[in-house]
Coordinates of C-alpha atoms in Angstrom, one line a residue:
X1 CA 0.0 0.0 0.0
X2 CA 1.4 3.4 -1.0
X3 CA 2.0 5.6 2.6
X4 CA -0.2 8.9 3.3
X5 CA -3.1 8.4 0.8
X6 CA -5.3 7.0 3.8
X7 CA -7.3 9.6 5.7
X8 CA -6.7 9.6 9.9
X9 CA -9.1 7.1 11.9
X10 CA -8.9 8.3 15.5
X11 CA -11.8 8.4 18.2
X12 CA -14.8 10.4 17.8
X13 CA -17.9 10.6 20.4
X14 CA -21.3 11.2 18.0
X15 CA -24.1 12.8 19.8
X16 CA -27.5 12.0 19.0
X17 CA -29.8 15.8 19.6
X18 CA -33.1 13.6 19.3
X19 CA -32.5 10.9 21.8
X20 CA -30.0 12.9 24.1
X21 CA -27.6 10.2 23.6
X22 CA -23.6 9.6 22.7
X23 CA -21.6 6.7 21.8
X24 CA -18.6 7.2 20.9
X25 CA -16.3 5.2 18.0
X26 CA -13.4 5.3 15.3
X27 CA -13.7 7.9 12.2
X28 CA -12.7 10.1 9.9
X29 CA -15.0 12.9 10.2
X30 CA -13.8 15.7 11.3
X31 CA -15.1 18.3 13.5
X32 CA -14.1 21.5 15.3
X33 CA -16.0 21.0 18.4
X34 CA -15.0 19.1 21.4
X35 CA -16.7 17.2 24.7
X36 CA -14.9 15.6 27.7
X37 CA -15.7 11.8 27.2
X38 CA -16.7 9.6 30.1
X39 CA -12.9 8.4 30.5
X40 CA -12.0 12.1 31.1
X41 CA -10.0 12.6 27.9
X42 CA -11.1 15.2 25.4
X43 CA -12.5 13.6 21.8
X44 CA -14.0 15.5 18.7
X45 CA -17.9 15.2 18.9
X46 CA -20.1 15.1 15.8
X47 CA -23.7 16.2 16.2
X48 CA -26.3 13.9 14.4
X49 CA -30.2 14.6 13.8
X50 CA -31.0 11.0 14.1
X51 CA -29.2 7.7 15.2
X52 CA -30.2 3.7 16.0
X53 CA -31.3 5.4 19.3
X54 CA -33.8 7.2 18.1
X55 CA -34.9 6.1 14.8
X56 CA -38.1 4.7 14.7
X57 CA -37.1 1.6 13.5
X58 CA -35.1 0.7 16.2
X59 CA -37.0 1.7 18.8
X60 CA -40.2 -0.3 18.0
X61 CA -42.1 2.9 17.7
X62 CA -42.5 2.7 13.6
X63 CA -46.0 2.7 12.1
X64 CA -47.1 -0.3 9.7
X65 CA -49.1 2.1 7.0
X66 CA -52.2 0.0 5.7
X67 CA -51.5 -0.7 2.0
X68 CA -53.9 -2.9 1.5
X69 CA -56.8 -0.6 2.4
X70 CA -55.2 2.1 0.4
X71 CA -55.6 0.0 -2.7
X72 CA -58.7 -1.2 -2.5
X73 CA -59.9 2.1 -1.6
X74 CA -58.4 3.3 -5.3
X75 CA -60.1 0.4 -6.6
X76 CA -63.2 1.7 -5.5
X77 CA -62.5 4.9 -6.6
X78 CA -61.1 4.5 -10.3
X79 CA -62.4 1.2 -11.1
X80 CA -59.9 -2.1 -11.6
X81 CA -58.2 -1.5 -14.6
X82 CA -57.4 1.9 -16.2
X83 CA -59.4 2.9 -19.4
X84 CA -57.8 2.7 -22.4
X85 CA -56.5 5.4 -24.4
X86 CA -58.0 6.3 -27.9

């Protein structure tokens, strides 16, 4: 492998604003502010909207959207098939 091409892995602390959380973990992405991690050494901190903490997938708090009654209702509606063009 051919020397300083790689960018710099180091420790970096991402902090979920939605769930209130951090967790912290090897990157690249840099970032100009700082936070005093639980160890008591200071990392860079990325600040993220949304994370596996509070994603609604995760969490179990996801909606299952009724497809099935959105069809039929279009069915209903428009007919089963389309009409043809002339």
């Amino acid at each position: 492998m051919r020397p300083d091409i790689h960018p710099v892995s180091r420790p970096v602390v991402f902090r979920d604003r939605a769930a209130g959380t951090a967790f912290l973990t090897r990157s690249t992405a840099r970032s100009t502010e700082t936070v005093e991690w639980e160890d008591g050494a200071v990392r860079p901190v990325v600040d993220v909207e949304i994370s596996s903490a509070s994603h609604p997938f995760y969490t179990g708090t996801s909606r299952v959207l009724d497809t099935a009654g959105r069809v039929e209702r279009f069915e209903r509606r428009y007919g089963r098939t389309a009409p043809r063009r002339p």
